[in-house]
XYZ file of C-alpha atoms in Angstrom:
249
model
C 119.760 100.719 153.499
C 118.375 98.975 156.569
C 120.029 96.015 158.264
C 118.024 93.173 159.768
C 118.860 90.226 161.965
C 116.982 87.111 160.923
C 114.115 87.588 163.397
C 113.705 91.237 162.330
C 113.682 90.201 158.653
C 111.035 87.547 159.263
C 108.868 89.995 161.225
C 109.126 92.706 158.559
C 108.061 90.238 155.848
C 105.277 88.703 157.917
C 106.739 85.208 158.075
C 108.701 83.031 160.505
C 112.419 82.601 161.140
C 112.003 78.925 160.283
C 110.638 79.834 156.842
C 113.513 82.226 156.183
C 115.973 79.419 156.912
C 114.053 77.038 154.644
C 114.188 79.534 151.748
C 117.926 79.982 152.319
C 118.499 76.236 152.352
C 116.634 75.954 149.039
C 118.798 78.759 147.587
C 115.830 81.034 146.998
C 117.230 83.699 149.319
C 120.815 84.967 148.972
C 123.083 84.349 151.959
C 123.373 87.183 154.470
C 126.465 89.225 155.224
C 128.266 88.035 158.329
C 130.097 90.005 160.972
C 131.533 87.563 163.435
C 128.811 85.092 164.316
C 125.956 87.459 163.470
C 124.168 87.367 160.118
C 122.791 90.614 158.691
C 120.208 90.980 155.913
C 119.430 94.051 153.811
C 116.560 95.610 151.879
C 117.278 93.340 148.887
C 116.728 90.291 151.095
C 113.446 91.743 152.359
C 112.240 92.418 148.820
C 113.284 88.929 147.638
C 111.565 87.370 150.665
C 108.335 89.232 149.918
C 108.560 88.097 146.285
C 108.980 84.472 147.393
C 106.007 84.703 149.759
C 103.888 86.280 147.036
C 104.745 83.506 144.577
C 104.037 80.816 147.172
C 100.639 82.408 147.824
C 99.956 82.160 144.086
C 100.580 78.416 144.165
C 104.125 78.187 142.774
C 106.331 75.366 144.038
C 109.847 75.935 145.363
C 111.382 74.461 142.216
C 109.353 76.764 139.973
C 110.270 79.819 142.027
C 113.976 78.948 141.880
C 113.782 78.355 138.128
C 112.181 81.762 137.555
C 114.602 83.570 139.867
C 117.564 81.884 138.174
C 116.214 82.803 134.736
C 115.753 86.420 135.827
C 119.285 86.663 137.168
C 120.745 84.935 134.113
C 119.548 87.795 131.911
C 120.846 90.553 134.180
C 123.888 91.196 136.287
C 123.545 90.340 139.973
C 124.272 93.966 140.860
C 121.360 95.134 138.694
C 118.960 92.600 140.186
C 119.951 93.364 143.770
C 119.766 97.078 143.049
C 116.194 96.748 141.831
C 115.255 94.462 144.715
C 116.856 96.822 147.235
C 114.895 99.748 145.796
C 111.641 97.816 146.088
C 112.471 96.574 149.576
C 113.396 100.040 150.805
C 109.828 101.177 150.209
C 108.690 99.135 153.216
C 111.493 99.904 155.645
C 110.737 103.453 156.786
C 108.872 102.489 159.981
C 110.193 99.608 162.007
C 107.742 97.312 163.861
C 107.799 97.558 167.663
C 107.279 94.820 170.250
C 104.435 95.789 172.592
C 104.121 93.708 175.785
C 100.601 92.949 176.998
C 101.225 95.060 180.077
C 101.949 98.093 177.909
C 98.714 97.605 175.956
C 96.788 97.440 179.242
C 98.486 100.652 180.393
C 97.548 102.387 177.128
C 93.940 101.237 176.756
C 92.883 100.082 180.220
C 89.501 98.369 180.524
C 88.755 99.027 176.840
C 91.325 96.394 175.914
C 88.631 93.723 175.806
C 89.128 90.351 174.079
C 86.829 91.547 171.268
C 88.824 94.749 170.698
C 92.095 92.830 170.847
C 90.842 90.342 168.241
C 89.698 93.207 166.046
C 93.101 94.907 166.291
C 94.794 91.657 165.209
C 92.316 91.114 162.357
C 92.976 94.644 161.077
C 96.755 94.195 161.310
C 97.116 96.987 163.862
C 98.690 94.333 166.099
C 100.306 90.975 165.350
C 100.679 88.133 167.846
C 104.207 87.017 168.691
C 103.872 84.357 171.384
C 102.936 86.074 174.649
C 103.672 89.502 173.182
C 102.336 91.619 170.363
C 104.043 93.531 167.559
C 102.780 96.844 166.191
C 103.738 96.922 162.466
C 103.107 100.682 162.585
C 103.858 102.169 166.026
C 102.609 105.542 164.740
C 99.180 104.084 163.968
C 98.995 102.506 167.422
C 100.004 105.827 168.992
C 97.258 107.625 167.030
C 94.716 105.154 168.417
C 96.051 105.762 171.920
C 95.646 109.520 171.511
C 92.042 109.070 170.337
C 91.262 106.929 173.382
C 92.888 109.529 175.632
C 90.434 112.016 174.134
C 87.606 109.664 175.234
C 86.893 108.147 171.809
C 85.876 104.484 172.380
C 88.576 102.043 171.317
C 86.096 100.061 169.204
C 85.292 103.217 167.216
C 88.987 104.033 166.796
C 89.576 100.543 165.374
C 86.683 100.939 162.949
C 88.214 104.221 161.838
C 91.608 102.514 161.378
C 90.002 100.044 158.965
C 88.346 102.832 156.986
C 91.554 104.862 156.877
C 93.525 101.878 155.559
C 90.958 101.166 152.856
C 90.854 104.758 151.647
C 94.631 105.205 151.864
C 95.213 102.003 149.880
C 92.792 103.241 147.223
C 94.454 106.652 146.873
C 97.965 105.191 146.969
C 96.919 102.717 144.275
C 95.726 105.560 142.063
C 99.025 107.395 142.411
C 101.220 104.329 141.872
C 98.977 103.257 138.994
C 99.780 106.482 137.161
C 103.512 105.878 137.603
C 103.190 102.301 136.408
C 101.058 103.294 133.396
C 103.266 106.129 132.162
C 106.733 105.159 133.455
C 107.011 101.411 134.093
C 104.648 100.009 131.437
C 105.043 102.299 128.415
C 105.680 99.305 126.149
C 103.025 97.003 127.559
C 102.488 95.070 130.780
C 104.558 92.067 129.580
C 107.623 94.123 128.699
C 110.665 93.869 130.991
C 113.569 96.346 131.119
C 116.976 95.391 129.784
C 120.058 95.282 131.993
C 120.998 98.809 130.929
C 117.570 100.115 131.907
C 117.382 98.471 135.338
C 119.193 101.278 137.234
C 116.607 103.766 135.947
C 113.728 101.590 137.116
C 115.413 100.996 140.467
C 115.594 104.782 140.849
C 111.906 105.179 139.939
C 110.822 102.537 142.465
C 113.016 103.981 145.222
C 111.281 107.353 144.757
C 107.737 106.019 145.037
C 107.528 105.818 148.831
C 108.663 109.408 149.520
C 106.446 110.561 146.647
C 103.362 108.893 148.164
C 104.247 110.185 151.638
C 104.728 113.729 150.383
C 101.500 113.778 148.352
C 99.343 112.254 151.090
C 100.898 114.381 153.823
C 100.244 117.575 151.863
C 96.671 116.508 151.041
C 95.927 115.566 154.662
C 97.379 118.850 155.926
C 95.185 120.874 153.557
C 92.164 118.756 154.447
C 92.731 119.134 158.195
C 92.994 122.915 157.932
C 89.691 123.041 156.056
C 87.662 120.298 157.738
C 88.535 120.948 161.405
C 87.034 124.483 161.352
C 84.050 123.219 159.338
C 83.176 120.480 161.838
C 84.281 122.212 165.056
C 83.570 125.819 164.088
C 80.025 126.015 165.481
C 81.188 124.617 168.817
C 84.092 127.067 169.006
C 81.785 129.968 168.159
C 79.331 128.883 170.861
C 82.112 128.646 173.446
C 83.427 132.062 172.476
C 79.932 133.545 172.718
C 79.416 132.035 176.169
C 82.753 133.408 177.337
C 81.804 136.839 175.997
C 78.475 136.816 177.842
C 80.202 135.762 181.055
C 82.501 138.786 180.786
C 79.572 141.126 180.086
């Protein structure tokens, strides 16, 4: 399980440190573990924080959220609830966001880092503003964009591709998770909730979803790359080989 300081927790959930403290003060978020003067939060806190933010977005008031959370915990042991929340939170903790100073972005993308491209990257969520700096929620995605630009693909085109990739990946991931929900999590109807004895099983199912999605998509992309790269680049490679052969002759 990951450990977060309060600023890391806020960044991972997409909120502010001030909001995290407000939710703690209102007893919506469990207190952190303390070692000396430093407070540490875990995956369960991240999952609970995301749940709170989701409910606030849906129009619930603080009092309503607390009432529902208290009612949920009253019917289950705290260990069961935290176990389920930790399993759900762990699904988002495999790649840690990275702070990217403006100077580093200029080094990576040079003159293509125009105000328009920077705005587009923020709109797509490839970058997030943090004062005078930026945060890359997925450093791997940013690195992929950098490699495309190094290959002379325009940054604007790479950003357009990032949007298309996210849309298609969300769709495919939704199909996979939808099957698990339909046949594993909702066998008795969408309104049914597991009992305390069943919670560990559902925590285990949820904790396995992220590696399952990663494994399935990675295998599918690998197979696709092996097939599509020769299909798209094959004629160019054949032409280059033919030219090299004629040069030798």
